[in-house]
């Protein structure tokens, strides 16, 4: 991710996991927009309020390094206009820098899972963050990701009609 939480690159499994990004042009892939302006995010994250507050804190951290970034200002304006939770949390001025931890999800195709994460900053580019996600070997979460990967191996986009037929 870039400093505005723009998604700069993904792998096949990330595109399958965040299915809603597939329909967007690459330049519009942004985790903050997804979190606050896409209803699917509220369903995907088991602790949406906690994760959404972290996203706001990350934007505040990046804003402190880029106070005159017009694209960041437009993004904050767009999110403020589009979501009252964002407006309220933005006014609190909390900052957050991800390092490691875990997140719980409820994926529409494979159900509940927990992913560990590590956030790494590449040497020489402090404005980027590489997110690495892991699962416990042999866990239900590993099985869910394997299932998701197998269902999407040949096609990263799953038509909405197919998703409705799989309940877990």
XYZ file of C-alpha atoms in Angstrom:
168
model
C 0.000 0.000 0.000
C 1.038 3.551 -0.588
C 0.802 6.392 1.919
C -2.851 7.144 1.055
C -3.677 3.439 1.549
C -3.772 2.966 -2.212
C -3.380 -0.717 -3.048
C -0.294 -0.814 -5.251
C -0.069 -4.569 -5.842
C -1.846 -7.778 -4.899
C -1.486 -11.460 -5.488
C -4.127 -13.868 -6.776
C -5.388 -14.860 -3.324
C -5.700 -11.234 -2.171
C -7.835 -10.481 -5.230
C -10.010 -13.480 -4.427
C -10.272 -12.437 -0.772
C -11.147 -8.787 -1.517
C -13.511 -9.631 -4.364
C -14.991 -6.133 -4.617
C -11.693 -4.700 -5.907
C -11.914 -6.771 -9.086
C -14.539 -4.496 -10.619
C -12.595 -1.286 -9.968
C -9.910 0.257 -12.155
C -6.464 -0.270 -10.561
C -6.093 3.415 -9.662
C -9.203 3.228 -7.470
C -8.052 0.379 -5.244
C -7.865 2.056 -1.854
C -8.328 0.390 1.536
C -9.820 3.491 3.174
C -12.431 3.884 0.410
C -13.203 0.185 0.648
C -13.511 0.292 4.437
C -15.883 3.273 4.575
C -17.672 3.429 1.226
C -18.201 -0.245 0.349
C -20.880 -2.017 2.393
C -19.101 -5.351 1.828
C -16.285 -4.272 4.178
C -18.682 -3.998 7.126
C -19.657 -7.611 6.533
C -16.136 -8.895 5.821
C -14.424 -7.596 8.987
C -15.692 -9.280 12.168
C -14.526 -6.206 14.120
C -15.321 -3.561 11.545
C -15.278 -0.619 14.011
C -11.844 -1.544 15.370
C -10.343 -2.099 11.933
C -11.984 1.028 10.520
C -10.525 3.125 13.365
C -7.088 1.678 12.563
C -7.531 2.755 8.926
C -8.334 6.305 10.092
C -5.267 6.221 12.362
C -3.093 5.099 9.448
C -4.360 7.996 7.332
C -3.578 10.391 10.189
C -0.060 8.973 10.456
C 0.502 9.408 6.729
C -1.057 12.886 6.800
C 1.524 13.895 9.410
C 4.266 13.005 6.896
C 2.471 14.565 3.910
C 0.466 17.518 5.265
C 0.169 19.237 1.873
C -0.773 16.221 -0.245
C -3.815 17.346 -2.291
C -4.804 13.759 -3.192
C -4.802 12.815 0.490
C -6.901 15.908 1.288
C -9.408 14.916 -1.454
C -9.567 11.370 -0.073
C -10.229 12.621 3.470
C -12.891 14.981 2.115
C -14.544 12.172 0.140
C -14.565 9.865 3.170
C -15.798 12.629 5.476
C -18.682 13.391 3.144
C -19.516 9.722 2.666
C -19.363 8.284 6.186
C -20.253 9.717 9.589
C -18.037 7.206 11.444
C -15.058 8.389 9.426
C -15.888 12.039 10.223
C -16.138 11.325 13.954
C -12.939 9.262 14.136
C -10.971 11.652 11.910
C -11.753 14.461 14.378
C -10.144 12.433 17.190
C -6.685 12.669 15.535
C -5.553 9.197 16.674
C -2.614 7.680 14.795
C -1.903 4.028 14.139
C 1.046 2.246 12.575
C 0.412 -1.414 11.857
C 3.134 -3.839 12.863
C 1.647 -7.282 13.504
C -1.422 -8.922 14.925
C -4.467 -10.788 13.757
C -7.827 -9.975 12.228
C -11.055 -11.936 12.177
C -13.127 -12.046 9.002
C -16.404 -13.401 7.743
C -15.802 -14.061 4.074
C -18.946 -14.421 1.922
C -17.625 -17.590 0.229
C -15.640 -19.449 2.903
C -17.073 -18.174 6.182
C -15.212 -17.249 9.355
C -11.446 -17.133 9.463
C -8.604 -15.488 11.354
C -5.516 -14.183 9.588
C -2.295 -13.103 11.218
C -0.560 -10.130 9.645
C 2.855 -8.510 9.514
C 3.246 -4.984 8.152
C 6.676 -4.313 6.685
C 8.147 -1.059 5.421
C 10.495 -1.577 2.479
C 13.999 -0.169 2.971
C 14.310 3.047 1.021
C 10.568 3.733 0.738
C 8.952 4.591 4.076
C 5.726 5.585 2.281
C 4.920 1.990 1.361
C 3.705 -0.887 3.495
C 3.858 -4.525 2.517
C 1.186 -6.578 4.241
C 1.876 -10.283 4.750
C -0.978 -12.482 5.931
C -0.640 -15.911 7.534
C -2.782 -18.661 8.991
C -2.116 -21.322 11.603
C -1.174 -24.579 9.876
C -4.020 -27.087 9.993
C -6.514 -24.502 11.240
C -10.017 -23.924 9.880
C -8.668 -20.625 8.520
C -6.024 -22.451 6.494
C -8.697 -24.776 5.134
C -10.888 -21.786 4.230
C -8.051 -20.068 2.347
C -7.165 -23.281 0.520
C -10.815 -23.621 -0.488
C -10.928 -20.005 -1.673
C -7.704 -20.473 -3.624
C -8.981 -23.643 -5.303
C -12.316 -22.074 -6.240
C -10.584 -19.105 -7.809
C -7.473 -20.777 -9.255
C -8.504 -20.207 -12.859
C -10.560 -17.071 -12.367
C -9.915 -14.397 -9.737
C -13.409 -12.966 -10.212
C -16.298 -15.069 -8.932
C -19.637 -14.072 -10.424
C -22.096 -12.877 -7.743
C -24.521 -15.727 -8.547
C -21.955 -18.367 -7.585
C -21.271 -16.754 -4.217
C -24.907 -17.106 -3.207
C -24.791 -20.882 -3.692
C -22.009 -21.463 -1.143
C -22.968 -21.122 2.504
C -20.514 -22.022 5.242
